[in-house]
PDB file of C-alpha atoms and ligand atoms in Angstrom:
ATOM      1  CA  UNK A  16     -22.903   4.120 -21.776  1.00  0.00           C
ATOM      2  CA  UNK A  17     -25.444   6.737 -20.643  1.00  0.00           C
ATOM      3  CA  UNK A  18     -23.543   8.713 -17.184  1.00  0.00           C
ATOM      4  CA  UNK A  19     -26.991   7.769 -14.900  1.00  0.00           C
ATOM      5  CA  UNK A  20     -26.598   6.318 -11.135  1.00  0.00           C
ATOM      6  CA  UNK A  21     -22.657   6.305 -11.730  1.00  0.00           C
ATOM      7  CA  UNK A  22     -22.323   2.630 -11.046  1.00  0.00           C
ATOM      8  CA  UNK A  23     -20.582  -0.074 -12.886  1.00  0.00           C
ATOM      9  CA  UNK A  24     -21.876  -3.738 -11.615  1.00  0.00           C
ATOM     10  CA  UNK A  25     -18.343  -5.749 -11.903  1.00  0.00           C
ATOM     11  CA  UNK A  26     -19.693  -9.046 -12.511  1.00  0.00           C
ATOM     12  CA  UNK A  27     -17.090 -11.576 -11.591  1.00  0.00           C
ATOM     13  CA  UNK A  28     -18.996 -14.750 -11.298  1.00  0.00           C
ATOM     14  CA  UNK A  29     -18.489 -17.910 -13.441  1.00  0.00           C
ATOM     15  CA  UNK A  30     -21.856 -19.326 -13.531  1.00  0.00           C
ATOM     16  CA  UNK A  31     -24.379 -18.622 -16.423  1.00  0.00           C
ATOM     17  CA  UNK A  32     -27.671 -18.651 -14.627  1.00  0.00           C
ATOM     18  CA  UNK A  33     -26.007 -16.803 -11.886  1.00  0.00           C
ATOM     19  CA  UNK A  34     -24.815 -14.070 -14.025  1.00  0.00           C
ATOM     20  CA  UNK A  35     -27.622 -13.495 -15.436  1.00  0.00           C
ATOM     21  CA  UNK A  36     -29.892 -13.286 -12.333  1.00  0.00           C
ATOM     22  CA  UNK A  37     -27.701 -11.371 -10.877  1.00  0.00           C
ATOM     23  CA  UNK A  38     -27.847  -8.644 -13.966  1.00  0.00           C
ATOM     24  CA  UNK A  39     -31.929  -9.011 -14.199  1.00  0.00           C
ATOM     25  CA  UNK A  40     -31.642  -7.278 -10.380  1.00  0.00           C
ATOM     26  CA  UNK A  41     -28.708  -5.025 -10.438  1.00  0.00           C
ATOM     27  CA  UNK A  42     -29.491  -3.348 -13.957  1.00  0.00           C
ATOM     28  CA  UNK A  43     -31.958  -1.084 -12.997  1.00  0.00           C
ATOM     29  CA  UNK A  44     -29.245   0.902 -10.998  1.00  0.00           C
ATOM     30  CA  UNK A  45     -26.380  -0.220 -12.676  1.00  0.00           C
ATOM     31  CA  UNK A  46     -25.004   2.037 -16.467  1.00  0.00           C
ATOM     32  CA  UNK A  47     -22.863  -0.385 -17.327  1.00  0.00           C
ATOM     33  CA  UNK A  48     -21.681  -4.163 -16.371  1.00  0.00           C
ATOM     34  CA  UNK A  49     -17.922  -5.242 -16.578  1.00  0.00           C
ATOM     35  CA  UNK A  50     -17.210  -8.711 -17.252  1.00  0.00           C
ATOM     36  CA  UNK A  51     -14.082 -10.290 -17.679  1.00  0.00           C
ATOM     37  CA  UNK A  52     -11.869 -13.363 -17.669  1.00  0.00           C
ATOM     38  CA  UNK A  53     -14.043 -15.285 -14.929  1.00  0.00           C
ATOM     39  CA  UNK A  54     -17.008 -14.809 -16.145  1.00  0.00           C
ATOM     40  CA  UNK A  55     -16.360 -15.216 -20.211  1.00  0.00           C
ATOM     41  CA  UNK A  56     -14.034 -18.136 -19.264  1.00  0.00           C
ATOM     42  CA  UNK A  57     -16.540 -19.747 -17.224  1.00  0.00           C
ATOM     43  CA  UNK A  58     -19.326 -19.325 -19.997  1.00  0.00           C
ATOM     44  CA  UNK A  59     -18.066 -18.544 -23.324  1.00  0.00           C
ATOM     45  CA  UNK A  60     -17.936 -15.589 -25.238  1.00  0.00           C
ATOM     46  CA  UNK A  61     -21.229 -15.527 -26.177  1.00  0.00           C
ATOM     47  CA  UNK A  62     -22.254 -14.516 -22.390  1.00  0.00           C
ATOM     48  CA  UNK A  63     -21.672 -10.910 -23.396  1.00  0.00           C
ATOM     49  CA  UNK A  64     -24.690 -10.437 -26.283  1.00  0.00           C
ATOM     50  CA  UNK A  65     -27.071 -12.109 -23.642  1.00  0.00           C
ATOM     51  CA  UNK A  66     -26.216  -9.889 -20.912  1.00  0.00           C
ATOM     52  CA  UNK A  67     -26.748  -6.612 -23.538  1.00  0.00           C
ATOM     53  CA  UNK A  68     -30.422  -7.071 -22.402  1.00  0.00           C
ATOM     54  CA  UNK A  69     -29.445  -5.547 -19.388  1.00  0.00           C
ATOM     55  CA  UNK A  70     -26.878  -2.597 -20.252  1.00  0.00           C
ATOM     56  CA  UNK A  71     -24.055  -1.971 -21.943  1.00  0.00           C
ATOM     57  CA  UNK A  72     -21.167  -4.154 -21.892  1.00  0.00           C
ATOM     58  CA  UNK A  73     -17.739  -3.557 -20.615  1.00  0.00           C
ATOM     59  CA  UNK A  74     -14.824  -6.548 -21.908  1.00  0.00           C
ATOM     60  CA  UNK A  75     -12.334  -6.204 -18.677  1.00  0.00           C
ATOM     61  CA  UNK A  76     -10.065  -7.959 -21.123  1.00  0.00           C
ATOM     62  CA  UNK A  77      -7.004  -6.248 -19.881  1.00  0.00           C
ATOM     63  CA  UNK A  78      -5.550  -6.413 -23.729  1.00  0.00           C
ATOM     64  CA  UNK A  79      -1.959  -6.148 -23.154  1.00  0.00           C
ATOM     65  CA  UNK A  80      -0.204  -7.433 -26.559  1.00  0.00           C
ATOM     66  CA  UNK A  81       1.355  -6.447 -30.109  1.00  0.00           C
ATOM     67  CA  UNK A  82      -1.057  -4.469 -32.140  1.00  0.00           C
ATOM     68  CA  UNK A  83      -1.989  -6.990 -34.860  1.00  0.00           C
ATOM     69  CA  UNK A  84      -2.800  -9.790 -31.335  1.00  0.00           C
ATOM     70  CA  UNK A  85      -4.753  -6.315 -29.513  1.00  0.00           C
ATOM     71  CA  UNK A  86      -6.561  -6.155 -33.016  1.00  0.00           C
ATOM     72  CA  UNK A  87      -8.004  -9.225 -32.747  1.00  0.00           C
ATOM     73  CA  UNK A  88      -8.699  -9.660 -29.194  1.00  0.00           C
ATOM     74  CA  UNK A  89     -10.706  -6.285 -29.474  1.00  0.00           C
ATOM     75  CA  UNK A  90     -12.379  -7.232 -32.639  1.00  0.00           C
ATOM     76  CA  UNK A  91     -13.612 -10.569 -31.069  1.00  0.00           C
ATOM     77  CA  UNK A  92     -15.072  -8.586 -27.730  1.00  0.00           C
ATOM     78  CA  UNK A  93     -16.852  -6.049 -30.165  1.00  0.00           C
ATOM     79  CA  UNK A  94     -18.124  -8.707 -32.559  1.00  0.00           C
ATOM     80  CA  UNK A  95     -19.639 -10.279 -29.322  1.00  0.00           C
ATOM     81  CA  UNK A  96     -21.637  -7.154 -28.609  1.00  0.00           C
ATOM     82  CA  UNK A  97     -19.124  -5.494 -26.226  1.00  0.00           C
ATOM     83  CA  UNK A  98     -19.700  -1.606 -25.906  1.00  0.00           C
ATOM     84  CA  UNK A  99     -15.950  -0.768 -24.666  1.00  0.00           C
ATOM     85  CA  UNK A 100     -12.937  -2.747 -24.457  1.00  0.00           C
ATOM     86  CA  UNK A 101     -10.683  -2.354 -21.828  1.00  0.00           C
ATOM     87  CA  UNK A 102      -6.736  -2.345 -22.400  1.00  0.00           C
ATOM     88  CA  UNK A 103      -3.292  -1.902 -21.019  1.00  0.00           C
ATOM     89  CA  UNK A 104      -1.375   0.510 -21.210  1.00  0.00           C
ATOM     90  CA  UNK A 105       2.208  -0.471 -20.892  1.00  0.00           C
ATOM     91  CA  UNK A 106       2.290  -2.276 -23.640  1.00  0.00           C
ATOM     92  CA  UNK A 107       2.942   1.236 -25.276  1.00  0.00           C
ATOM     93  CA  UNK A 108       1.732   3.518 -28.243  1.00  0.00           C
ATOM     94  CA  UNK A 109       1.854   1.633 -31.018  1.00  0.00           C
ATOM     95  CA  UNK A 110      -0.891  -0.868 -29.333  1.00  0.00           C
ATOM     96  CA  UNK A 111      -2.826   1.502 -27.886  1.00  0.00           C
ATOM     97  CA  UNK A 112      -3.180   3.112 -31.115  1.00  0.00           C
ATOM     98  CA  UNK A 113      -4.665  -0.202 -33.076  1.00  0.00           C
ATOM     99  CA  UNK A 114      -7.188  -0.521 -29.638  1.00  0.00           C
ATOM    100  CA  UNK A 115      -8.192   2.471 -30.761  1.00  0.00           C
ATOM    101  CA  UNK A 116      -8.382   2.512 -34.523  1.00  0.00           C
ATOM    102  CA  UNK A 117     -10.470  -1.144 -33.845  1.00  0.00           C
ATOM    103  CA  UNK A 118     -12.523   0.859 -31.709  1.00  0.00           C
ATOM    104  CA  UNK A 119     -13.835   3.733 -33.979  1.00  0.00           C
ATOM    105  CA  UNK A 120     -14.313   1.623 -36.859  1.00  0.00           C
ATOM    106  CA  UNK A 121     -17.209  -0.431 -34.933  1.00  0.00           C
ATOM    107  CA  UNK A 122     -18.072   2.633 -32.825  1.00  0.00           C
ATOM    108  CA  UNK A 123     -17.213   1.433 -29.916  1.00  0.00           C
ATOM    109  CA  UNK A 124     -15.120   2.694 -26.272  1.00  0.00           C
ATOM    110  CA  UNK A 125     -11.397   1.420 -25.496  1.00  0.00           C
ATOM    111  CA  UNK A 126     -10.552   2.514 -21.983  1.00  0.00           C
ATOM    112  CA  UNK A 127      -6.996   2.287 -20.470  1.00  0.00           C
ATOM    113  CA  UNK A 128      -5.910   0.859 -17.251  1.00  0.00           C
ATOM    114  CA  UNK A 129      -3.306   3.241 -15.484  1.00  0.00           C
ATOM    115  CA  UNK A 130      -2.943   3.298 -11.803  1.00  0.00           C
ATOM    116  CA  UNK A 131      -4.042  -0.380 -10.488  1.00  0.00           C
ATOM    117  CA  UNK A 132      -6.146  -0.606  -7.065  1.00  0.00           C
ATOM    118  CA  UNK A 133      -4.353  -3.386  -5.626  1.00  0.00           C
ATOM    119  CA  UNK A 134      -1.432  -2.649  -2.996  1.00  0.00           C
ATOM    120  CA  UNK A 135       0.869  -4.202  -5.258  1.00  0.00           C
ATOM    121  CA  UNK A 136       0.409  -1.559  -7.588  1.00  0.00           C
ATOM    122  CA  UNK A 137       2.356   0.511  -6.003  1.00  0.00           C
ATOM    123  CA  UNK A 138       5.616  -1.720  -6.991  1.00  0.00           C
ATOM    124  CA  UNK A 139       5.449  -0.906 -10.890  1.00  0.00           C
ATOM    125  CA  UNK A 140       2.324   0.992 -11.919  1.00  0.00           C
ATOM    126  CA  UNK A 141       1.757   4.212  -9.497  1.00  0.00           C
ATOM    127  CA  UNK A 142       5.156   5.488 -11.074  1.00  0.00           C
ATOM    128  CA  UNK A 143       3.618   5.484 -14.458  1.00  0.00           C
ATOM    129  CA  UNK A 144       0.102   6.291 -13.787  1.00  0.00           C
ATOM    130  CA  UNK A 145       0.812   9.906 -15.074  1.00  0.00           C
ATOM    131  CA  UNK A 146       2.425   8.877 -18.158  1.00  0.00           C
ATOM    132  CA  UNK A 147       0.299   6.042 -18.876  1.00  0.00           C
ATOM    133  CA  UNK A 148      -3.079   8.814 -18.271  1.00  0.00           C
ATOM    134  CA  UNK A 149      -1.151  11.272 -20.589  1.00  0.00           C
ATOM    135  CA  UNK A 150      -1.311   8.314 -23.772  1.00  0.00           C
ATOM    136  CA  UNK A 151      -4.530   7.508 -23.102  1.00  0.00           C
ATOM    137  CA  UNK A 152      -5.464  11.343 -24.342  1.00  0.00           C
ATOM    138  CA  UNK A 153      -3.209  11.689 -26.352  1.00  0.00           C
ATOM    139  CA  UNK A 154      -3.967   8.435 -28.388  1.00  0.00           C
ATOM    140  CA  UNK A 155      -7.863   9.156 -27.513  1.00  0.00           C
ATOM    141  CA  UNK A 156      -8.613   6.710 -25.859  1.00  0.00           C
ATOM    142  CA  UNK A 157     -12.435   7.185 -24.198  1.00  0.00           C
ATOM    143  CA  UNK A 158     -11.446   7.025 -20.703  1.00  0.00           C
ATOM    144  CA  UNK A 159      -9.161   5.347 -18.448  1.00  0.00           C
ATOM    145  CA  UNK A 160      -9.382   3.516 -15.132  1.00  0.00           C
ATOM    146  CA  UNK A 161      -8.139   4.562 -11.843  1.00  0.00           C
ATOM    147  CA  UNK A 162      -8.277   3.343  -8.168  1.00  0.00           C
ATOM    148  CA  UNK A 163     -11.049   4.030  -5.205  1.00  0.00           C
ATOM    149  CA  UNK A 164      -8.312   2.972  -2.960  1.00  0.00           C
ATOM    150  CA  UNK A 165      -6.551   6.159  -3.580  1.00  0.00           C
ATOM    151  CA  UNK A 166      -8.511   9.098  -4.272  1.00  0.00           C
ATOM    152  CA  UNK A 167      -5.483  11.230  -4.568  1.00  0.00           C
ATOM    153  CA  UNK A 168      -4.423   9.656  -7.289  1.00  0.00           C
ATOM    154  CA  UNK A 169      -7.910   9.159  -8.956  1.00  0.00           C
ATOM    155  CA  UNK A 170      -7.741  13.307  -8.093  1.00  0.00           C
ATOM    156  CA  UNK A 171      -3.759  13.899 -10.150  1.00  0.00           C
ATOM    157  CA  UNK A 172      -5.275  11.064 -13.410  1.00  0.00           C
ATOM    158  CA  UNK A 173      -8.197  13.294 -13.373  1.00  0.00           C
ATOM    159  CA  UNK A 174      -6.157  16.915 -13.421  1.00  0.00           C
ATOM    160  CA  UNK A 175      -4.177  14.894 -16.373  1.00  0.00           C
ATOM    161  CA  UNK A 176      -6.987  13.823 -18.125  1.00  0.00           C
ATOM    162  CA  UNK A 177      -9.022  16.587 -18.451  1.00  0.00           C
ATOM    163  CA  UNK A 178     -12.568  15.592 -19.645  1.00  0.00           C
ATOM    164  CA  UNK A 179     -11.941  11.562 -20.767  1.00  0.00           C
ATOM    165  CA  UNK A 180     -14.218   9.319 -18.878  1.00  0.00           C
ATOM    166  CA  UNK A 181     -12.856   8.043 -15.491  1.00  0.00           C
ATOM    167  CA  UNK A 182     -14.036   4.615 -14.347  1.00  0.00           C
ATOM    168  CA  UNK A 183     -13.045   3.895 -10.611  1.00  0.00           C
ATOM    169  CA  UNK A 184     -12.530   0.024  -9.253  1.00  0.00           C
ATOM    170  CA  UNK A 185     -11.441  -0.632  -5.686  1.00  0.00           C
ATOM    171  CA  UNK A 186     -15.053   0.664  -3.846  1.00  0.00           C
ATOM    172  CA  UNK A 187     -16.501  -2.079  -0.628  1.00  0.00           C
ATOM    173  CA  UNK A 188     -14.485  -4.950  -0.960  1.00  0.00           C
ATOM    174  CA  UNK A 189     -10.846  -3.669  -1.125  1.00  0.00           C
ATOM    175  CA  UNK A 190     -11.536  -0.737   0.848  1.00  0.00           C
ATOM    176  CA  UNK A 191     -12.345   1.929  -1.059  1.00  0.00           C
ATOM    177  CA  UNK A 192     -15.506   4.311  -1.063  1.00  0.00           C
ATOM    178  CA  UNK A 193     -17.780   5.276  -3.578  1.00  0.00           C
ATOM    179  CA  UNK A 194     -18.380   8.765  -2.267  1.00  0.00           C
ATOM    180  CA  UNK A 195     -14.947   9.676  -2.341  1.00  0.00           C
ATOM    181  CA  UNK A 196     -13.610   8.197  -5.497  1.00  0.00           C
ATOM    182  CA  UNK A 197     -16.651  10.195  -7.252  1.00  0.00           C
ATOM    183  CA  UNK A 198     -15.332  13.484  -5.570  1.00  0.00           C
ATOM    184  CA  UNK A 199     -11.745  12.802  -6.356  1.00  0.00           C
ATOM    185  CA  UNK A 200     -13.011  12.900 -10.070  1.00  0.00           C
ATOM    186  CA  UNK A 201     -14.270   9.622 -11.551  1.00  0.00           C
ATOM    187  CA  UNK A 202     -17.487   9.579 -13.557  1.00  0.00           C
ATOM    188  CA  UNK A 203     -18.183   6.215 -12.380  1.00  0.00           C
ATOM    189  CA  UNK A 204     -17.071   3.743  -9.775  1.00  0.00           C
ATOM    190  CA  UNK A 205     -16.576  -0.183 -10.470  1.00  0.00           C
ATOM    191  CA  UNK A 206     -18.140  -2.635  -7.935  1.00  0.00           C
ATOM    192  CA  UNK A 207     -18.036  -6.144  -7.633  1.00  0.00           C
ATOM    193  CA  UNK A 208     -17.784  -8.477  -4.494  1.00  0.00           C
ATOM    194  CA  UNK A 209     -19.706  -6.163  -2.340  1.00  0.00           C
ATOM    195  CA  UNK A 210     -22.793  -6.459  -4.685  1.00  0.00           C
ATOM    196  CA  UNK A 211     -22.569  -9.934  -6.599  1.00  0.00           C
ATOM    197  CA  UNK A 212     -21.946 -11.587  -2.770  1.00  0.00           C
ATOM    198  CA  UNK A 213     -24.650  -9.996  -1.241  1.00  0.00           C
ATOM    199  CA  UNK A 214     -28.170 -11.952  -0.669  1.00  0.00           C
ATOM    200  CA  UNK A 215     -29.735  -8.779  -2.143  1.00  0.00           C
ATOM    201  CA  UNK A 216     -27.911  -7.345  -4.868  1.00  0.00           C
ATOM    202  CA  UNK A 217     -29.867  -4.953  -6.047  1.00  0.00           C
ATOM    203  CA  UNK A 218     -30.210  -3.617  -2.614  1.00  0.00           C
ATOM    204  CA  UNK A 219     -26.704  -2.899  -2.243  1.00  0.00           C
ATOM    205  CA  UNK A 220     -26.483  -1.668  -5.749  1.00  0.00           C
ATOM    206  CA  UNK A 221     -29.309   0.721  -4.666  1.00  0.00           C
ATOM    207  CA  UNK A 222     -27.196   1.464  -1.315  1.00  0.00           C
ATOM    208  CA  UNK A 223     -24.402   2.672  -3.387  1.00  0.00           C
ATOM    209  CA  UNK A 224     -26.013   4.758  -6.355  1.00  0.00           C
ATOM    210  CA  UNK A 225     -27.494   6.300  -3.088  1.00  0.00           C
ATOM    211  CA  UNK A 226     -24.404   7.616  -1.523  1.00  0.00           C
ATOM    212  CA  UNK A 227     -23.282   8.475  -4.990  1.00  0.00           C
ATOM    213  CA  UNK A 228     -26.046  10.823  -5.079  1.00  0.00           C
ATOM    214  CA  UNK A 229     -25.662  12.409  -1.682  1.00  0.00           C
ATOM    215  CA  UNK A 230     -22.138  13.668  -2.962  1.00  0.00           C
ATOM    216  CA  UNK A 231     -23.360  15.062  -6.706  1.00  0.00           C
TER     217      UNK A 231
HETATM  218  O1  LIG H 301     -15.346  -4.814  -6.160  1.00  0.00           O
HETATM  219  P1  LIG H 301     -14.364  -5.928  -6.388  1.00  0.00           P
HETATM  220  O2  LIG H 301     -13.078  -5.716  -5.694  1.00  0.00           O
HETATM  221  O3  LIG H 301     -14.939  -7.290  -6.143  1.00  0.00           O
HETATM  222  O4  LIG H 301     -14.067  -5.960  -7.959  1.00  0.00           O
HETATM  223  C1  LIG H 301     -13.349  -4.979  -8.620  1.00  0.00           C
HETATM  224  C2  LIG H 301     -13.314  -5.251 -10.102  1.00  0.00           C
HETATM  225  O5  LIG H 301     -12.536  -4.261 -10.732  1.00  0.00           O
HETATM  226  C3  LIG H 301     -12.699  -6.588 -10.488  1.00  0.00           C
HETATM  227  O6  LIG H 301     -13.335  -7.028 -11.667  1.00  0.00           O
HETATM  228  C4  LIG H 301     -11.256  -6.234 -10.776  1.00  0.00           C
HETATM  229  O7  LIG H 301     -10.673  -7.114 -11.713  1.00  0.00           O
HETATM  230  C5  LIG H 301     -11.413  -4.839 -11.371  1.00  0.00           C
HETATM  231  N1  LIG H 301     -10.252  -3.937 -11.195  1.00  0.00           N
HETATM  232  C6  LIG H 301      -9.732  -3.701  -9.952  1.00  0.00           C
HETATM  233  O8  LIG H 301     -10.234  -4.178  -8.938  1.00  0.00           O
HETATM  234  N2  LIG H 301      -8.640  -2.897  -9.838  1.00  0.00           N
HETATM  235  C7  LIG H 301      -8.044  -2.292 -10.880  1.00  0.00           C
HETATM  236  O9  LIG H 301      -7.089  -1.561 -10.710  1.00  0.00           O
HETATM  237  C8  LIG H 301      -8.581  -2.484 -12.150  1.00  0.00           C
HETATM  238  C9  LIG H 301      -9.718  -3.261 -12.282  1.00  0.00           C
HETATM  239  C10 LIG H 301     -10.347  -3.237 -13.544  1.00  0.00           C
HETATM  240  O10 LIG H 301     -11.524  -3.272 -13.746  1.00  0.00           O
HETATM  241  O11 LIG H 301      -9.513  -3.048 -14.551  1.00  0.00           O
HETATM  242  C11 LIG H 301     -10.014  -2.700 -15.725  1.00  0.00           C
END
């Protein structure tokens, strides 16, 4: 994933032709698109070496299992065509370790989930975030993912993680703001409803990767 305009398109839909329209007019100002359970469910696996025409791929497969299970699961997204996997955390070491090891030996990204954006993170995961960052380094891991609902906290993962990759969900639809999760720290920000469920996508994608700019 080339560092560009700074977005990631989160594309969240379930329908095929959908999808893919939606990727023919968002990937000019879009580095990367996540896809994830909705979409792949909706489609197949196979959905993920079609949308490589437009950028690189992101599996938001949330891989949160025993190593041999994590193995697999991150085998099958790379085998697809997937440029980075991305897996829990909690799940500890040992796991994160095969992500990784799965990883390098296709050349490919894991990235690590730490601090969720959702208010309900706040019940198990902001405790962690810190200690969940630190493995991520540690068992280098490419980057990790923390929330445009809280700068602050994308601001502390960041002073933790030195120079990993920081990929930021939580901008437009659950309240966050690209400007300031990009000044707290992350490289790039996640965006989803506020682009895919827009009549003009690629306007709003341009909208954003504007603001971005205005803050570099
Ligand atoms: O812009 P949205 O809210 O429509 O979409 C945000 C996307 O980011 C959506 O795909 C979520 O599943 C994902 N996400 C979060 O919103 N919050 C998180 O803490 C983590 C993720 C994510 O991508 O995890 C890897």
């Amino acid at each position: 994933m080339q560092k560009k305009n700074q977005l990631i398109l989160a594309l969240d839909v379930t329908n095929k032709a959908q999808a893919l329209s939606i990727s023919k007019e968002v990937a000019y100002f879009a580095d990367a698109i996540k896809i994830g359970y909705p979409l792949v469910l909706g489609t197949g696996l196979g959905i993920i070496g079609q949308l490589t025409e437009f950028a690189p791929i992101i599996a938001d497969f949330k891989v949160a299992d025993i190593p041999n299970t994590d193995r697999l699961i991150c085998s099958q997204a790379f085998e697809a065509g997937a440029s980075a996997v991305i897996v829990h955390g909690f799940t500890g070491r040992d796991s994160l370790v095969e992500c990784v090891r799965t990883a390098r030996e296709y050349n490919r990204e894991i990235f690590v989930v730490t601090e969720m954006s959702h208010p309900g993170a706040l019940d198990f995961m902001q405790p962690v975030a810190g200690g969940l960052a630190r493995m991520a380094v540690e068992c280098r891991a490419s980057g990790v993912v923390a929330p445009a609902t809280r700068p602050e906290s994308v601001k502390e993962i960041r002073r933790i993680v030195g120079n990993l990759t920081i990929i930021s969900p939580g901008v437009g639809a659950q309240g966050g703001r690209a400007s300031d999760a990009i000044r707290a720290g992350a490289d790039y920000v996640i965006v989803g409803r506020s682009i895919y469920g827009s009549k003009t996508p690629g306007k709003e994608a341009e909208k954003i990767v504007n603001e971005i700019e205005k803050c570099r």
